[in-house]
PDB file of C-alpha atoms in Angstrom:
ATOM      1  CA  SER A   2     162.681 108.105 143.274  1.00 53.00           C
ATOM      2  CA  ILE A   3     159.691 107.204 141.105  1.00 61.00           C
ATOM      3  CA  ALA A   4     157.410 109.352 138.971  1.00 55.00           C
ATOM      4  CA  VAL A   5     153.644 109.025 138.707  1.00 58.00           C
ATOM      5  CA  SER A   6     150.903 110.786 136.764  1.00 60.00           C
ATOM      6  CA  ALA A   7     148.919 113.223 138.960  1.00 58.00           C
ATOM      7  CA  PHE A   8     145.581 114.477 137.625  1.00 52.00           C
ATOM      8  CA  SER A   9     142.044 115.273 138.620  1.00 51.00           C
ATOM      9  CA  THR A  10     139.302 112.622 138.397  1.00 51.00           C
ATOM     10  CA  GLY A  11     137.694 114.491 135.501  1.00 51.00           C
ATOM     11  CA  CYS A  12     140.516 113.327 133.295  1.00 53.00           C
ATOM     12  CA  TRP A  13     139.107 109.792 133.264  1.00 49.00           C
ATOM     13  CA  PHE A  14     136.145 111.086 131.282  1.00 50.00           C
ATOM     14  CA  SER A  15     137.494 113.820 129.101  1.00 52.00           C
ATOM     15  CA  VAL A  16     140.921 115.558 128.650  1.00 51.00           C
ATOM     16  CA  GLU A  17     138.815 118.863 128.462  1.00 52.00           C
ATOM     17  CA  ARG A  18     137.532 118.230 131.987  1.00 50.00           C
ATOM     18  CA  CYS A  19     140.990 117.990 133.484  1.00 56.00           C
ATOM     19  CA  ASP A  20     141.800 120.835 135.950  1.00 56.00           C
ATOM     20  CA  ARG A  21     145.028 119.525 137.231  1.00 61.00           C
ATOM     21  CA  PHE A  22     147.783 117.311 135.770  1.00 73.00           C
ATOM     22  CA  ALA A  23     151.414 116.993 136.392  1.00 76.00           C
ATOM     23  CA  VAL A  24     154.081 114.328 136.837  1.00 84.00           C
ATOM     24  CA  GLU A  25     154.707 113.950 140.558  1.00 80.00           C
ATOM     25  CA  VAL A  26     158.002 112.538 141.942  1.00 77.00           C
ATOM     26  CA  LEU A  27     157.809 110.175 144.944  1.00 74.00           C
ATOM     27  CA  ASP A  28     160.319 108.784 147.342  1.00 69.00           C
ATOM     28  CA  SER A  29     160.703 105.125 146.136  1.00 71.00           C
ATOM     29  CA  THR A  30     161.057 103.738 149.589  1.00 72.00           C
ATOM     30  CA  ARG A  31     158.157 105.390 151.444  1.00 68.00           C
ATOM     31  CA  LEU A  32     156.120 106.430 148.384  1.00 68.00           C
ATOM     32  CA  ARG A  33     155.798 109.901 149.743  1.00 73.00           C
ATOM     33  CA  PRO A  34     155.739 113.011 147.590  1.00 70.00           C
ATOM     34  CA  LEU A  35     159.039 114.836 147.326  1.00 71.00           C
ATOM     35  CA  GLU A  36     157.265 118.124 146.500  1.00 73.00           C
ATOM     36  CA  VAL A  37     158.587 117.932 142.934  1.00 78.00           C
ATOM     37  CA  GLU A  38     156.037 118.223 140.156  1.00 83.00           C
ATOM     38  CA  CYS A  39     156.997 118.261 136.428  1.00 87.00           C
ATOM     39  CA  GLN A  40     154.727 120.858 134.762  1.00 89.00           C
ATOM     40  CA  GLY A  41     154.073 121.677 131.164  1.00 89.00           C
ATOM     41  CA  LEU A  42     152.807 118.455 129.410  1.00 90.00           C
ATOM     42  CA  GLY A  43     149.436 119.980 128.965  1.00 85.00           C
ATOM     43  CA  ALA A  44     147.506 116.735 129.466  1.00 85.00           C
ATOM     44  CA  PRO A  45     147.549 113.840 131.880  1.00 84.00           C
ATOM     45  CA  ALA A  46     150.571 111.603 131.540  1.00 88.00           C
ATOM     46  CA  ALA A  47     149.659 108.149 130.204  1.00 89.00           C
ATOM     47  CA  ALA A  48     153.275 106.914 130.080  1.00 92.00           C
ATOM     48  CA  ILE A  49     156.395 108.029 132.097  1.00 92.00           C
ATOM     49  CA  ALA A  50     160.025 106.983 131.765  1.00 95.00           C
ATOM     50  CA  TYR A  51     163.213 107.687 133.580  1.00 92.00           C
ATOM     51  CA  SER A  52     166.616 107.786 131.781  1.00 95.00           C
ATOM     52  CA  ALA A  53     169.141 105.183 133.051  1.00 93.00           C
ATOM     53  CA  ARG A  54     171.177 107.899 134.877  1.00 93.00           C
ATOM     54  CA  GLY A  55     168.073 109.123 136.525  1.00 90.00           C
ATOM     55  CA  ASP A  56     168.601 112.754 135.352  1.00 92.00           C
ATOM     56  CA  LEU A  57     165.687 112.891 132.877  1.00 94.00           C
ATOM     57  CA  ILE A  58     161.994 112.167 133.037  1.00 94.00           C
ATOM     58  CA  ALA A  59     159.799 111.817 129.904  1.00 96.00           C
ATOM     59  CA  ALA A  60     156.131 111.727 129.876  1.00 94.00           C
ATOM     60  CA  ALA A  61     153.598 111.228 127.089  1.00 94.00           C
ATOM     61  CA  ALA A  62     149.954 112.419 126.854  1.00 90.00           C
ATOM     62  CA  PRO A  63     147.437 109.693 125.800  1.00 88.00           C
ATOM     63  CA  PHE A  64     148.208 109.762 122.045  1.00 88.00           C
ATOM     64  CA  ALA A  65     144.752 108.843 120.920  1.00 85.00           C
ATOM     65  CA  TRP A  66     143.102 111.545 122.978  1.00 82.00           C
ATOM     66  CA  VAL A  67     145.198 114.645 122.249  1.00 85.00           C
ATOM     67  CA  ASP A  68     146.439 116.687 119.291  1.00 86.00           C
ATOM     68  CA  PRO A  69     149.636 115.218 117.749  1.00 88.00           C
ATOM     69  CA  ILE A  70     151.748 118.150 118.539  1.00 92.00           C
ATOM     70  CA  ASP A  71     154.185 118.459 121.357  1.00 94.00           C
ATOM     71  CA  ASN A  72     152.493 115.497 123.076  1.00 94.00           C
ATOM     72  CA  ILE A  73     155.772 114.242 124.719  1.00 97.00           C
ATOM     73  CA  ALA A  74     157.620 116.325 127.338  1.00 96.00           C
ATOM     74  CA  ILE A  75     161.087 115.798 128.722  1.00 96.00           C
ATOM     75  CA  TRP A  76     162.425 117.445 131.927  1.00 95.00           C
ATOM     76  CA  ARG A  77     165.630 117.531 133.709  1.00 94.00           C
ATOM     77  CA  VAL A  78     164.854 116.122 137.169  1.00 89.00           C
ATOM     78  CA  ASP A  79     166.341 119.154 138.896  1.00 90.00           C
ATOM     79  CA  GLU A  80     164.357 121.551 136.669  1.00 93.00           C
ATOM     80  CA  PRO A  81     160.723 120.432 136.759  1.00 90.00           C
ATOM     81  CA  ALA A  82     159.093 123.806 136.191  1.00 91.00           C
ATOM     82  CA  ALA A  83     159.113 123.466 132.399  1.00 94.00           C
ATOM     83  CA  PRO A  84     160.187 120.775 129.873  1.00 95.00           C
ATOM     84  CA  MET A  85     163.659 120.992 128.414  1.00 96.00           C
ATOM     85  CA  ARG A  86     162.238 119.549 125.211  1.00 96.00           C
ATOM     86  CA  ARG A  87     158.936 118.788 123.542  1.00 96.00           C
ATOM     87  CA  LEU A  88     158.508 116.002 120.867  1.00 97.00           C
ATOM     88  CA  THR A  89     155.679 115.323 118.470  1.00 96.00           C
ATOM     89  CA  PHE A  90     154.356 111.792 118.062  1.00 96.00           C
ATOM     90  CA  GLU A  91     151.911 111.598 115.235  1.00 93.00           C
ATOM     91  CA  ASP A  92     150.441 108.157 114.734  1.00 92.00           C
ATOM     92  CA  PRO A  93     148.518 106.733 117.732  1.00 89.00           C
ATOM     93  CA  GLY A  94     147.514 103.604 115.688  1.00 87.00           C
ATOM     94  CA  GLU A  95     144.330 101.580 116.179  1.00 83.00           C
ATOM     95  CA  GLU A  96     143.455 100.242 119.593  1.00 75.00           C
ATOM     96  CA  LEU A  97     143.297  96.452 119.696  1.00 67.00           C
ATOM     97  CA  ARG A  98     142.102  95.913 123.312  1.00 63.00           C
ATOM     98  CA  PRO A  99     138.533  94.581 123.257  1.00 57.00           C
ATOM     99  CA  SER A 100     137.608  97.169 125.931  1.00 55.00           C
ATOM    100  CA  VAL A 101     139.546 100.226 127.049  1.00 50.00           C
ATOM    101  CA  GLU A 102     139.110 100.490 130.728  1.00 52.00           C
ATOM    102  CA  SER A 103     141.910 103.082 131.172  1.00 56.00           C
ATOM    103  CA  MET A 104     143.802 105.489 129.009  1.00 60.00           C
ATOM    104  CA  PRO A 105     144.698 104.522 125.454  1.00 71.00           C
ATOM    105  CA  PHE A 106     147.829 102.379 125.140  1.00 84.00           C
ATOM    106  CA  THR A 107     150.911 104.682 125.335  1.00 91.00           C
ATOM    107  CA  TRP A 108     154.536 103.566 125.908  1.00 95.00           C
ATOM    108  CA  LEU A 109     157.919 105.313 126.406  1.00 97.00           C
ATOM    109  CA  ALA A 110     161.504 104.019 126.991  1.00 97.00           C
ATOM    110  CA  PHE A 111     164.903 105.716 126.967  1.00 98.00           C
ATOM    111  CA  SER A 112     167.811 103.862 125.430  1.00 98.00           C
ATOM    112  CA  PRO A 113     170.439 102.928 128.064  1.00 97.00           C
ATOM    113  CA  ASP A 114     172.789 105.703 126.987  1.00 96.00           C
ATOM    114  CA  GLY A 115     169.971 108.246 127.034  1.00 96.00           C
ATOM    115  CA  ARG A 116     170.552 109.325 123.425  1.00 96.00           C
ATOM    116  CA  ARG A 117     167.220 107.989 122.221  1.00 98.00           C
ATOM    117  CA  LEU A 118     163.616 108.027 123.358  1.00 98.00           C
ATOM    118  CA  TYR A 119     161.308 105.331 121.992  1.00 98.00           C
ATOM    119  CA  ALA A 120     157.577 106.062 121.882  1.00 97.00           C
ATOM    120  CA  SER A 121     154.541 104.261 120.695  1.00 96.00           C
ATOM    121  CA  GLY A 122     150.737 104.122 120.875  1.00 93.00           C
ATOM    122  CA  ALA A 123     148.859 101.277 119.328  1.00 90.00           C
ATOM    123  CA  GLY A 124     150.703 101.645 116.006  1.00 93.00           C
ATOM    124  CA  PRO A 125     154.210 102.334 114.832  1.00 95.00           C
ATOM    125  CA  THR A 126     157.036 102.864 117.245  1.00 97.00           C
ATOM    126  CA  VAL A 127     159.233 105.959 116.770  1.00 97.00           C
ATOM    127  CA  ALA A 128     162.838 106.444 118.076  1.00 98.00           C
ATOM    128  CA  PHE A 129     163.632 110.153 118.672  1.00 98.00           C
ATOM    129  CA  ASP A 130     167.131 111.539 118.789  1.00 98.00           C
ATOM    130  CA  MET A 131     167.440 113.334 122.133  1.00 96.00           C
ATOM    131  CA  THR A 132     169.959 115.825 120.853  1.00 94.00           C
ATOM    132  CA  THR A 133     167.908 117.154 117.861  1.00 96.00           C
ATOM    133  CA  GLY A 134     164.371 115.991 118.905  1.00 95.00           C
ATOM    134  CA  ASP A 135     164.073 114.446 115.368  1.00 96.00           C
ATOM    135  CA  PRO A 136     162.615 110.921 114.671  1.00 97.00           C
ATOM    136  CA  ILE A 137     165.367 108.755 113.359  1.00 97.00           C
ATOM    137  CA  ARG A 138     163.809 105.224 113.322  1.00 96.00           C
ATOM    138  CA  THR A 139     160.296 103.872 112.796  1.00 97.00           C
ATOM    139  CA  PHE A 140     159.287 100.332 113.466  1.00 97.00           C
ATOM    140  CA  PRO A 141     156.027  98.827 112.211  1.00 95.00           C
ATOM    141  CA  GLY A 142     153.450  97.086 114.441  1.00 94.00           C
ATOM    142  CA  GLN A 143     150.771  97.749 116.992  1.00 92.00           C
ATOM    143  CA  GLY A 144     152.886  99.196 119.804  1.00 92.00           C
ATOM    144  CA  ALA A 145     156.136  98.498 121.609  1.00 94.00           C
ATOM    145  CA  LEU A 146     156.145  96.591 124.889  1.00 95.00           C
ATOM    146  CA  ALA A 147     159.730  96.324 126.013  1.00 97.00           C
ATOM    147  CA  LEU A 148     163.289  97.502 125.244  1.00 98.00           C
ATOM    148  CA  SER A 149     166.181  95.106 126.071  1.00 98.00           C
ATOM    149  CA  PRO A 150     168.753  96.256 128.849  1.00 97.00           C
ATOM    150  CA  ASP A 151     171.470  96.840 126.201  1.00 97.00           C
ATOM    151  CA  GLY A 152     169.079  98.779 123.938  1.00 98.00           C
ATOM    152  CA  ASN A 153     169.731  96.574 120.972  1.00 98.00           C
ATOM    153  CA  THR A 154     166.387  94.802 120.768  1.00 98.00           C
ATOM    154  CA  ILE A 155     162.826  96.150 120.938  1.00 98.00           C
ATOM    155  CA  ALA A 156     159.715  93.999 121.397  1.00 98.00           C
ATOM    156  CA  ILE A 157     156.744  95.157 119.384  1.00 97.00           C
ATOM    157  CA  ALA A 158     153.235  93.654 119.099  1.00 93.00           C
ATOM    158  CA  ASP A 159     152.401  92.533 115.505  1.00 90.00           C
ATOM    159  CA  GLY A 160     148.811  91.834 115.344  1.00 79.00           C
ATOM    160  CA  SER A 161     146.964  90.807 118.514  1.00 75.00           C
ATOM    161  CA  ASP A 162     148.813  87.618 119.554  1.00 87.00           C
ATOM    162  CA  ARG A 163     152.348  87.812 118.153  1.00 92.00           C
ATOM    163  CA  ILE A 164     155.516  89.753 119.210  1.00 96.00           C
ATOM    164  CA  VAL A 165     158.356  90.644 116.915  1.00 97.00           C
ATOM    165  CA  LEU A 166     161.829  91.443 118.189  1.00 98.00           C
ATOM    166  CA  PHE A 167     163.572  94.159 116.138  1.00 98.00           C
ATOM    167  CA  ASP A 168     167.164  95.166 115.930  1.00 98.00           C
ATOM    168  CA  THR A 169     167.186  98.883 116.961  1.00 98.00           C
ATOM    169  CA  GLU A 170     169.981  99.835 114.634  1.00 96.00           C
ATOM    170  CA  SER A 171     169.111  97.896 111.433  1.00 95.00           C
ATOM    171  CA  GLU A 172     165.373  97.877 112.081  1.00 95.00           C
ATOM    172  CA  SER A 173     165.422  94.244 110.879  1.00 96.00           C
ATOM    173  CA  SER A 174     163.404  91.475 112.578  1.00 96.00           C
ATOM    174  CA  ARG A 175     165.480  89.226 114.869  1.00 95.00           C
ATOM    175  CA  ALA A 176     162.860  86.735 116.046  1.00 96.00           C
ATOM    176  CA  GLU A 177     159.058  86.204 116.331  1.00 96.00           C
ATOM    177  CA  LEU A 178     157.308  85.018 119.426  1.00 97.00           C
ATOM    178  CA  VAL A 179     154.280  83.007 118.472  1.00 95.00           C
ATOM    179  CA  GLY A 180     152.138  80.968 120.854  1.00 93.00           C
ATOM    180  CA  HIS A 181     149.691  83.113 122.763  1.00 95.00           C
ATOM    181  CA  GLY A 182     145.989  82.670 121.966  1.00 92.00           C
ATOM    182  CA  ALA A 183     144.833  86.270 122.498  1.00 91.00           C
ATOM    183  CA  LEU A 184     146.121  89.801 122.769  1.00 89.00           C
ATOM    184  CA  VAL A 185     149.576  90.288 124.242  1.00 92.00           C
ATOM    185  CA  THR A 186     149.326  92.944 126.913  1.00 91.00           C
ATOM    186  CA  ALA A 187     152.835  93.261 128.327  1.00 94.00           C
ATOM    187  CA  ALA A 188     156.474  92.128 128.032  1.00 97.00           C
ATOM    188  CA  ALA A 189     159.697  92.391 129.868  1.00 98.00           C
ATOM    189  CA  PHE A 190     163.309  91.389 129.290  1.00 98.00           C
ATOM    190  CA  SER A 191     165.506  89.616 131.819  1.00 98.00           C
ATOM    191  CA  ALA A 192     168.518  91.717 133.129  1.00 97.00           C
ATOM    192  CA  ASP A 193     170.839  89.803 130.914  1.00 97.00           C
ATOM    193  CA  GLY A 194     168.614  90.244 127.871  1.00 97.00           C
ATOM    194  CA  ARG A 195     168.731  86.534 127.115  1.00 97.00           C
ATOM    195  CA  ARG A 196     165.029  85.931 127.833  1.00 98.00           C
ATOM    196  CA  ILE A 197     161.729  87.820 127.423  1.00 98.00           C
ATOM    197  CA  ALA A 198     158.493  87.134 129.276  1.00 98.00           C
ATOM    198  CA  THR A 199     155.105  88.120 127.894  1.00 97.00           C
ATOM    199  CA  ALA A 200     151.540  88.445 129.318  1.00 95.00           C
ATOM    200  CA  SER A 201     148.317  87.900 127.497  1.00 94.00           C
ATOM    201  CA  ASN A 202     144.491  88.131 127.617  1.00 92.00           C
ATOM    202  CA  ASP A 203     144.680  84.244 127.188  1.00 93.00           C
ATOM    203  CA  GLU A 204     145.362  84.228 131.020  1.00 93.00           C
ATOM    204  CA  THR A 205     148.867  82.895 130.502  1.00 94.00           C
ATOM    205  CA  VAL A 206     152.504  84.092 130.860  1.00 95.00           C
ATOM    206  CA  ALA A 207     155.113  82.872 128.536  1.00 96.00           C
ATOM    207  CA  VAL A 208     158.964  82.970 128.681  1.00 97.00           C
ATOM    208  CA  TRP A 209     160.977  82.891 125.444  1.00 97.00           C
ATOM    209  CA  ASP A 210     164.532  82.770 124.330  1.00 97.00           C
ATOM    210  CA  ALA A 211     165.219  86.342 123.127  1.00 97.00           C
ATOM    211  CA  VAL A 212     167.680  85.170 120.509  1.00 96.00           C
ATOM    212  CA  THR A 213     165.913  82.350 118.821  1.00 96.00           C
ATOM    213  CA  GLY A 214     162.253  83.063 119.773  1.00 96.00           C
ATOM    214  CA  GLU A 215     161.804  79.591 121.267  1.00 97.00           C
ATOM    215  CA  GLN A 216     159.160  79.332 123.984  1.00 96.00           C
ATOM    216  CA  LEU A 217     160.803  78.048 127.140  1.00 95.00           C
ATOM    217  CA  HIS A 218     157.859  78.157 129.630  1.00 93.00           C
ATOM    218  CA  SER A 219     154.078  78.579 129.348  1.00 93.00           C
ATOM    219  CA  LEU A 220     152.779  79.542 132.802  1.00 93.00           C
ATOM    220  CA  ARG A 221     149.109  79.108 133.908  1.00 92.00           C
ATOM    221  CA  GLY A 222     147.644  80.121 137.206  1.00 89.00           C
ATOM    222  CA  HIS A 223     145.647  83.421 136.684  1.00 90.00           C
ATOM    223  CA  ALA A 224     141.891  83.469 136.278  1.00 88.00           C
ATOM    224  CA  GLY A 225     141.875  86.634 134.194  1.00 88.00           C
ATOM    225  CA  SER A 226     143.735  88.681 131.595  1.00 91.00           C
ATOM    226  CA  VAL A 227     147.423  88.963 132.633  1.00 93.00           C
ATOM    227  CA  LEU A 228     148.379  92.648 132.602  1.00 91.00           C
ATOM    228  CA  GLY A 229     151.910  92.865 133.872  1.00 94.00           C
ATOM    229  CA  VAL A 230     155.110  90.906 134.053  1.00 96.00           C
ATOM    230  CA  GLY A 231     158.605  91.370 135.320  1.00 96.00           C
ATOM    231  CA  PHE A 232     161.853  89.428 136.156  1.00 96.00           C
ATOM    232  CA  SER A 233     163.786  89.550 139.394  1.00 94.00           C
ATOM    233  CA  PRO A 234     167.373  90.949 139.042  1.00 94.00           C
ATOM    234  CA  ASP A 235     168.911  87.558 138.919  1.00 94.00           C
ATOM    235  CA  GLY A 236     166.381  86.152 136.431  1.00 94.00           C
ATOM    236  CA  SER A 237     165.311  83.127 138.549  1.00 93.00           C
ATOM    237  CA  THR A 238     162.061  84.631 139.526  1.00 93.00           C
ATOM    238  CA  LEU A 239     159.201  86.035 137.428  1.00 95.00           C
ATOM    239  CA  TYR A 240     156.329  88.193 138.730  1.00 94.00           C
ATOM    240  CA  SER A 241     152.890  88.587 137.082  1.00 95.00           C
ATOM    241  CA  SER A 242     149.780  90.400 137.805  1.00 93.00           C
ATOM    242  CA  ALA A 243     146.289  90.048 136.371  1.00 91.00           C
ATOM    243  CA  ALA A 244     142.797  91.550 135.962  1.00 88.00           C
ATOM    244  CA  ASP A 245     141.506  89.328 138.723  1.00 84.00           C
ATOM    245  CA  ARG A 246     143.826  91.266 141.110  1.00 84.00           C
ATOM    246  CA  SER A 247     146.093  88.235 141.652  1.00 86.00           C
ATOM    247  CA  VAL A 248     149.938  88.488 141.780  1.00 89.00           C
ATOM    248  CA  ILE A 249     151.932  85.316 141.235  1.00 92.00           C
ATOM    249  CA  VAL A 250     155.580  84.754 141.826  1.00 91.00           C
ATOM    250  CA  TRP A 251     156.964  82.036 139.439  1.00 93.00           C
ATOM    251  CA  ASP A 252     160.137  80.091 140.245  1.00 91.00           C
ATOM    252  CA  LEU A 253     161.788  79.689 136.787  1.00 91.00           C
ATOM    253  CA  ASP A 254     164.744  77.524 138.004  1.00 83.00           C
ATOM    254  CA  GLN A 255     162.197  75.310 139.876  1.00 76.00           C
ATOM    255  CA  THR A 256     164.229  74.967 143.014  1.00 68.00           C
ATOM    256  CA  ARG A 257     161.681  76.626 145.247  1.00 64.00           C
ATOM    257  CA  GLY A 258     158.434  75.168 144.027  1.00 52.00           C
ATOM    258  CA  ILE A 259     156.600  76.104 140.882  1.00 51.00           C
ATOM    259  CA  ALA A 260     154.793  79.251 142.097  1.00 59.00           C
ATOM    260  CA  ARG A 261     153.166  81.101 144.971  1.00 63.00           C
ATOM    261  CA  ARG A 262     150.400  83.688 145.133  1.00 61.00           C
ATOM    262  CA  VAL A 263     151.213  86.981 146.745  1.00 63.00           C
ATOM    263  CA  LEU A 264     147.630  88.269 146.287  1.00 57.00           C
ATOM    264  CA  GLU A 265     144.776  85.976 145.766  1.00 60.00           C
ATOM    265  CA  PRO A 266     142.210  86.631 142.962  1.00 60.00           C
ATOM    266  CA  SER A 267     139.381  89.048 143.898  1.00 58.00           C
ATOM    267  CA  LEU A 268     136.396  90.354 141.998  1.00 51.00           C
ATOM    268  CA  SER A 269     135.563  92.876 144.743  1.00 52.00           C
ATOM    269  CA  SER A 270     135.502  96.591 143.821  1.00 48.00           C
ATOM    270  CA  GLU A 271     136.610  97.544 147.329  1.00 50.00           C
TER     271      GLU A 271
END
């Protein structure tokens, strides 16, 4: 199943104008509602995360829009009526995007063992202990973008065009990813954790060695800011989407051609 934010259209203009918000669970195959709604966040969900075992759902309100008290809710999937735990994230940071066309940047991720929840806005990233609800680690930067599959490395924006990879235990820097010419908007690790891909407002996608920070590929093909990126399970293929509504499939092992477009660019509002 997947979880999505459900709220009234008034939420786009003001949290105070919201008259309905919940986290709705859908069938991942047919994308149909399962008649399960997680209630009690008290604001529209700007970020949602499942635990690796699929037994917990976490949702965060848009940190820059709401009071910094109980702005993260966690539910057991089989008990959606009320959160099992509330967490408080205090520092939303300073938004670096040149224009905010959607909700303020908000990010969540569970550690693979489910013992931690990582949260960030456009500022420091905090790791919460899921047993106590207390913050146990704080990482500097302008917002987290990805957590490695083993949970040992977290990718965090440092300024507008650089990413720093931090060790989640020691909080020390492991590598820096430098090469984009504008704001980095998204990142994703490969399933084996050896590579990380980044997307940027400079209209490019980059692939890096997650250990050394060396740039392995710089991929060009979008005609607008690149907003999303993700690896296939075997790591041979990379997917990216952009503000021009294009989706590109990149062949990283170069055995099936360089790239193919799934969706062509479009500026239509329809």
